[in-house]
């Protein structure tokens, strides 16, 4: 079976979240637009995700990122998509949701496909609803309107709790983590600035 790490990186470099550094509400893991993701919800969903990995004999270290980060990113994506769909009055039927949940994807197994996308059983239907809804919006916009759609989507601001670290500005397959250590980020930025001065 293909490594889940590739799917993690693909998810990380999808529609980028606009992360702000302003304070978040007490007890919030993140605030997405007008919706709050509580730390208790994150803990519950991360545990459900971990249990689902274990049930499918999948090693969590294959993710390449901490489970909490991966789940938080997916919850934030779903929250932003829900709000965006509501603003566009996009409707998704239960039948469409069921069909999405049964999609075996590249792993030829529906549950493993969802896990590779960072989706725990606790919010699988919400994910499916937003995935179908966003696909409808992209199809309606066409290739010409995709960039505008992306701009409007990114206007939904996401603020993460700073205890997770600094948001990774350039997630990649090598470093798919949503957050990076604040100290390391600062040091790297300083070194880069010094290199640029030397080259100048």
mmCIF file of C-alpha atoms in Angstrom:
data_model
loop_
_atom_site.group_PDB
_atom_site.id
_atom_site.type_symbol
_atom_site.label_atom_id
_atom_site.label_comp_id
_atom_site.label_asym_id
_atom_site.label_seq_id
_atom_site.Cartn_x
_atom_site.Cartn_y
_atom_site.Cartn_z
ATOM 1 C CA UNK A 1 0.000 0.000 0.000
ATOM 2 C CA UNK A 2 1.212 3.482 -0.797
ATOM 3 C CA UNK A 3 2.495 5.580 2.071
ATOM 4 C CA UNK A 4 -0.023 7.902 3.675
ATOM 5 C CA UNK A 5 2.722 10.535 3.875
ATOM 6 C CA UNK A 6 2.147 11.497 0.219
ATOM 7 C CA UNK A 7 -1.533 12.134 0.907
ATOM 8 C CA UNK A 8 -0.623 14.241 3.950
ATOM 9 C CA UNK A 9 1.625 16.450 1.846
ATOM 10 C CA UNK A 10 -1.025 16.732 -0.850
ATOM 11 C CA UNK A 11 -3.582 17.823 1.729
ATOM 12 C CA UNK A 12 -1.149 20.317 3.238
ATOM 13 C CA UNK A 13 -0.472 22.053 -0.053
ATOM 14 C CA UNK A 14 -4.135 22.131 -1.130
ATOM 15 C CA UNK A 15 -6.232 25.269 -0.664
ATOM 16 C CA UNK A 16 -3.991 27.167 1.726
ATOM 17 C CA UNK A 17 -5.461 28.477 4.934
ATOM 18 C CA UNK A 18 -4.864 32.109 5.799
ATOM 19 C CA UNK A 19 -3.483 31.907 9.311
ATOM 20 C CA UNK A 20 -3.476 34.945 11.576
ATOM 21 C CA UNK A 21 -1.438 35.615 14.675
ATOM 22 C CA UNK A 22 -4.167 37.463 16.604
ATOM 23 C CA UNK A 23 -5.270 36.000 19.959
ATOM 24 C CA UNK A 24 -7.756 33.139 19.981
ATOM 25 C CA UNK A 25 -10.595 32.628 22.422
ATOM 26 C CA UNK A 26 -9.858 30.775 25.648
ATOM 27 C CA UNK A 27 -10.174 27.030 25.188
ATOM 28 C CA UNK A 28 -10.063 27.307 21.400
ATOM 29 C CA UNK A 29 -7.639 25.329 19.267
ATOM 30 C CA UNK A 30 -8.543 27.619 16.361
ATOM 31 C CA UNK A 31 -11.090 30.163 15.225
ATOM 32 C CA UNK A 32 -12.137 29.846 11.591
ATOM 33 C CA UNK A 33 -14.212 32.764 10.322
ATOM 34 C CA UNK A 34 -17.070 32.908 12.819
ATOM 35 C CA UNK A 35 -16.682 29.316 14.048
ATOM 36 C CA UNK A 36 -14.656 28.142 17.034
ATOM 37 C CA UNK A 37 -12.886 24.765 17.154
ATOM 38 C CA UNK A 38 -12.519 23.894 20.826
ATOM 39 C CA UNK A 39 -9.515 22.088 22.244
ATOM 40 C CA UNK A 40 -11.886 19.450 23.684
ATOM 41 C CA UNK A 41 -13.333 18.806 20.204
ATOM 42 C CA UNK A 42 -9.813 18.535 18.790
ATOM 43 C CA UNK A 43 -8.822 16.063 21.507
ATOM 44 C CA UNK A 44 -11.940 13.922 20.928
ATOM 45 C CA UNK A 45 -11.498 13.887 17.147
ATOM 46 C CA UNK A 46 -7.745 13.221 17.363
ATOM 47 C CA UNK A 47 -8.405 10.220 19.634
ATOM 48 C CA UNK A 48 -11.058 8.920 17.215
ATOM 49 C CA UNK A 49 -8.614 9.326 14.332
ATOM 50 C CA UNK A 50 -5.868 7.506 16.247
ATOM 51 C CA UNK A 51 -8.257 4.648 17.095
ATOM 52 C CA UNK A 52 -9.310 4.361 13.431
ATOM 53 C CA UNK A 53 -5.653 4.137 12.365
ATOM 54 C CA UNK A 54 -5.056 1.364 14.906
ATOM 55 C CA UNK A 55 -8.199 -0.504 13.786
ATOM 56 C CA UNK A 56 -6.834 -0.521 10.225
ATOM 57 C CA UNK A 57 -3.331 -1.562 11.329
ATOM 58 C CA UNK A 58 -1.850 1.742 10.193
ATOM 59 C CA UNK A 59 1.213 3.226 11.859
ATOM 60 C CA UNK A 60 0.621 6.822 12.931
ATOM 61 C CA UNK A 61 4.298 7.673 12.398
ATOM 62 C CA UNK A 62 3.699 7.179 8.647
ATOM 63 C CA UNK A 63 1.771 10.465 8.694
ATOM 64 C CA UNK A 64 4.976 12.429 9.154
ATOM 65 C CA UNK A 65 3.104 14.966 11.330
ATOM 66 C CA UNK A 66 1.530 14.777 14.800
ATOM 67 C CA UNK A 67 -2.053 13.478 14.709
ATOM 68 C CA UNK A 68 -3.344 16.555 16.533
ATOM 69 C CA UNK A 69 -1.933 18.862 13.832
ATOM 70 C CA UNK A 70 -3.308 16.746 11.008
ATOM 71 C CA UNK A 71 -6.794 16.588 12.534
ATOM 72 C CA UNK A 72 -6.781 20.307 13.380
ATOM 73 C CA UNK A 73 -5.902 21.197 9.798
ATOM 74 C CA UNK A 74 -8.728 19.050 8.444
ATOM 75 C CA UNK A 75 -11.226 20.483 10.982
ATOM 76 C CA UNK A 76 -10.208 24.009 9.976
ATOM 77 C CA UNK A 77 -10.565 23.154 6.277
ATOM 78 C CA UNK A 78 -14.034 21.704 6.878
ATOM 79 C CA UNK A 79 -15.140 24.706 8.942
ATOM 80 C CA UNK A 80 -13.991 27.178 6.283
ATOM 81 C CA UNK A 81 -15.636 25.140 3.519
ATOM 82 C CA UNK A 82 -18.932 24.939 5.429
ATOM 83 C CA UNK A 83 -19.019 28.710 5.850
ATOM 84 C CA UNK A 84 -18.058 29.283 2.224
ATOM 85 C CA UNK A 85 -20.751 26.897 0.994
ATOM 86 C CA UNK A 86 -23.336 28.596 3.215
ATOM 87 C CA UNK A 87 -22.446 31.983 1.719
ATOM 88 C CA UNK A 88 -23.011 30.500 -1.751
ATOM 89 C CA UNK A 89 -26.146 28.560 -0.723
ATOM 90 C CA UNK A 90 -24.670 25.239 -1.909
ATOM 91 C CA UNK A 91 -26.882 22.225 -1.185
ATOM 92 C CA UNK A 92 -25.626 18.647 -0.801
ATOM 93 C CA UNK A 93 -27.945 15.650 -0.476
ATOM 94 C CA UNK A 94 -27.555 12.685 1.890
ATOM 95 C CA UNK A 95 -27.250 10.460 -1.179
ATOM 96 C CA UNK A 96 -24.275 12.515 -2.427
ATOM 97 C CA UNK A 97 -22.673 12.324 1.030
ATOM 98 C CA UNK A 98 -23.136 8.542 1.183
ATOM 99 C CA UNK A 99 -21.576 8.143 -2.269
ATOM 100 C CA UNK A 100 -18.550 10.237 -1.246
ATOM 101 C CA UNK A 101 -18.061 8.197 1.920
ATOM 102 C CA UNK A 102 -18.040 4.986 -0.121
ATOM 103 C CA UNK A 103 -15.331 6.241 -2.506
ATOM 104 C CA UNK A 104 -12.395 3.799 -2.189
ATOM 105 C CA UNK A 105 -9.933 6.366 -3.592
ATOM 106 C CA UNK A 106 -6.359 5.423 -4.417
ATOM 107 C CA UNK A 107 -6.184 2.935 -1.528
ATOM 108 C CA UNK A 108 -9.122 0.827 -2.799
ATOM 109 C CA UNK A 109 -10.645 1.065 0.683
ATOM 110 C CA UNK A 110 -13.113 3.790 1.672
ATOM 111 C CA UNK A 111 -12.096 4.069 5.342
ATOM 112 C CA UNK A 112 -8.364 4.076 4.630
ATOM 113 C CA UNK A 113 -8.938 6.650 1.897
ATOM 114 C CA UNK A 114 -10.655 8.925 4.441
ATOM 115 C CA UNK A 115 -7.895 8.378 7.000
ATOM 116 C CA UNK A 116 -5.279 9.320 4.387
ATOM 117 C CA UNK A 117 -7.191 12.577 3.939
ATOM 118 C CA UNK A 118 -7.096 13.273 7.679
ATOM 119 C CA UNK A 119 -10.736 12.367 8.216
ATOM 120 C CA UNK A 120 -11.791 10.637 11.448
ATOM 121 C CA UNK A 121 -15.118 8.780 11.723
ATOM 122 C CA UNK A 122 -16.399 11.540 14.036
ATOM 123 C CA UNK A 123 -16.534 14.129 11.258
ATOM 124 C CA UNK A 124 -16.619 11.958 8.133
ATOM 125 C CA UNK A 125 -20.088 13.129 7.045
ATOM 126 C CA UNK A 126 -19.148 16.785 7.510
ATOM 127 C CA UNK A 127 -16.042 16.223 5.423
ATOM 128 C CA UNK A 128 -18.030 14.462 2.695
ATOM 129 C CA UNK A 129 -20.605 17.261 2.606
ATOM 130 C CA UNK A 130 -17.942 19.943 2.176
ATOM 131 C CA UNK A 131 -15.930 17.895 -0.349
ATOM 132 C CA UNK A 132 -18.999 17.452 -2.552
ATOM 133 C CA UNK A 133 -20.083 21.066 -2.091
ATOM 134 C CA UNK A 134 -16.674 22.536 -2.913
ATOM 135 C CA UNK A 135 -16.430 20.279 -5.985
ATOM 136 C CA UNK A 136 -19.792 21.653 -7.144
ATOM 137 C CA UNK A 137 -18.530 25.212 -6.708
ATOM 138 C CA UNK A 138 -15.328 24.493 -8.636
ATOM 139 C CA UNK A 139 -17.251 22.815 -11.433
ATOM 140 C CA UNK A 140 -19.647 25.764 -11.678
ATOM 141 C CA UNK A 141 -16.774 28.274 -11.664
ATOM 142 C CA UNK A 142 -14.878 26.445 -14.402
ATOM 143 C CA UNK A 143 -11.165 26.789 -15.003
ATOM 144 C CA UNK A 144 -11.458 30.526 -15.560
ATOM 145 C CA UNK A 145 -13.179 31.134 -12.220
ATOM 146 C CA UNK A 146 -11.073 28.847 -10.027
ATOM 147 C CA UNK A 147 -8.578 31.546 -9.017
ATOM 148 C CA UNK A 148 -11.366 33.918 -7.966
ATOM 149 C CA UNK A 149 -12.970 31.103 -5.988
ATOM 150 C CA UNK A 150 -9.656 30.458 -4.241
ATOM 151 C CA UNK A 151 -9.289 34.143 -3.350
ATOM 152 C CA UNK A 152 -12.783 34.299 -1.891
ATOM 153 C CA UNK A 153 -12.219 31.100 0.071
ATOM 154 C CA UNK A 154 -8.928 32.373 1.501
ATOM 155 C CA UNK A 155 -10.745 35.487 2.780
ATOM 156 C CA UNK A 156 -12.164 33.284 5.554
ATOM 157 C CA UNK A 157 -9.522 33.926 8.184
ATOM 158 C CA UNK A 158 -8.169 31.161 10.390
ATOM 159 C CA UNK A 159 -6.474 31.883 13.713
ATOM 160 C CA UNK A 160 -4.661 29.002 15.382
ATOM 161 C CA UNK A 161 -3.799 28.837 19.064
ATOM 162 C CA UNK A 162 -0.122 29.930 19.301
ATOM 163 C CA UNK A 163 0.661 27.035 21.670
ATOM 164 C CA UNK A 164 0.929 24.825 18.573
ATOM 165 C CA UNK A 165 3.826 26.899 17.238
ATOM 166 C CA UNK A 166 4.227 29.060 14.126
ATOM 167 C CA UNK A 167 2.212 28.178 11.025
ATOM 168 C CA UNK A 168 4.436 26.574 8.392
ATOM 169 C CA UNK A 169 4.364 29.052 5.468
ATOM 170 C CA UNK A 170 5.402 26.441 2.887
ATOM 171 C CA UNK A 171 4.210 22.890 3.647
ATOM 172 C CA UNK A 172 5.891 20.324 1.409
ATOM 173 C CA UNK A 173 6.283 16.562 1.108
ATOM 174 C CA UNK A 174 9.582 16.869 2.994
ATOM 175 C CA UNK A 175 8.011 19.004 5.750
ATOM 176 C CA UNK A 176 4.216 18.597 5.643
ATOM 177 C CA UNK A 177 3.739 19.832 9.215
ATOM 178 C CA UNK A 178 1.062 22.505 9.676
ATOM 179 C CA UNK A 179 3.165 24.111 12.409
ATOM 180 C CA UNK A 180 6.873 24.517 12.995
ATOM 181 C CA UNK A 181 8.764 25.314 16.151
ATOM 182 C CA UNK A 182 8.833 29.085 16.689
ATOM 183 C CA UNK A 183 12.514 29.031 17.681
ATOM 184 C CA UNK A 184 13.579 27.069 14.626
ATOM 185 C CA UNK A 185 11.516 29.306 12.353
ATOM 186 C CA UNK A 186 13.079 32.450 13.798
ATOM 187 C CA UNK A 187 16.597 31.027 13.500
ATOM 188 C CA UNK A 188 16.005 29.942 9.894
ATOM 189 C CA UNK A 189 14.630 33.371 9.000
ATOM 190 C CA UNK A 190 17.645 35.084 10.572
ATOM 191 C CA UNK A 191 20.088 32.828 8.686
ATOM 192 C CA UNK A 192 18.274 33.483 5.418
ATOM 193 C CA UNK A 193 18.414 37.239 5.991
ATOM 194 C CA UNK A 194 22.154 37.039 6.731
ATOM 195 C CA UNK A 195 22.755 35.027 3.536
ATOM 196 C CA UNK A 196 20.856 37.588 1.482
ATOM 197 C CA UNK A 197 22.948 40.414 2.997
ATOM 198 C CA UNK A 198 26.160 38.568 2.169
ATOM 199 C CA UNK A 199 25.030 38.002 -1.408
ATOM 200 C CA UNK A 200 24.089 41.664 -1.753
#
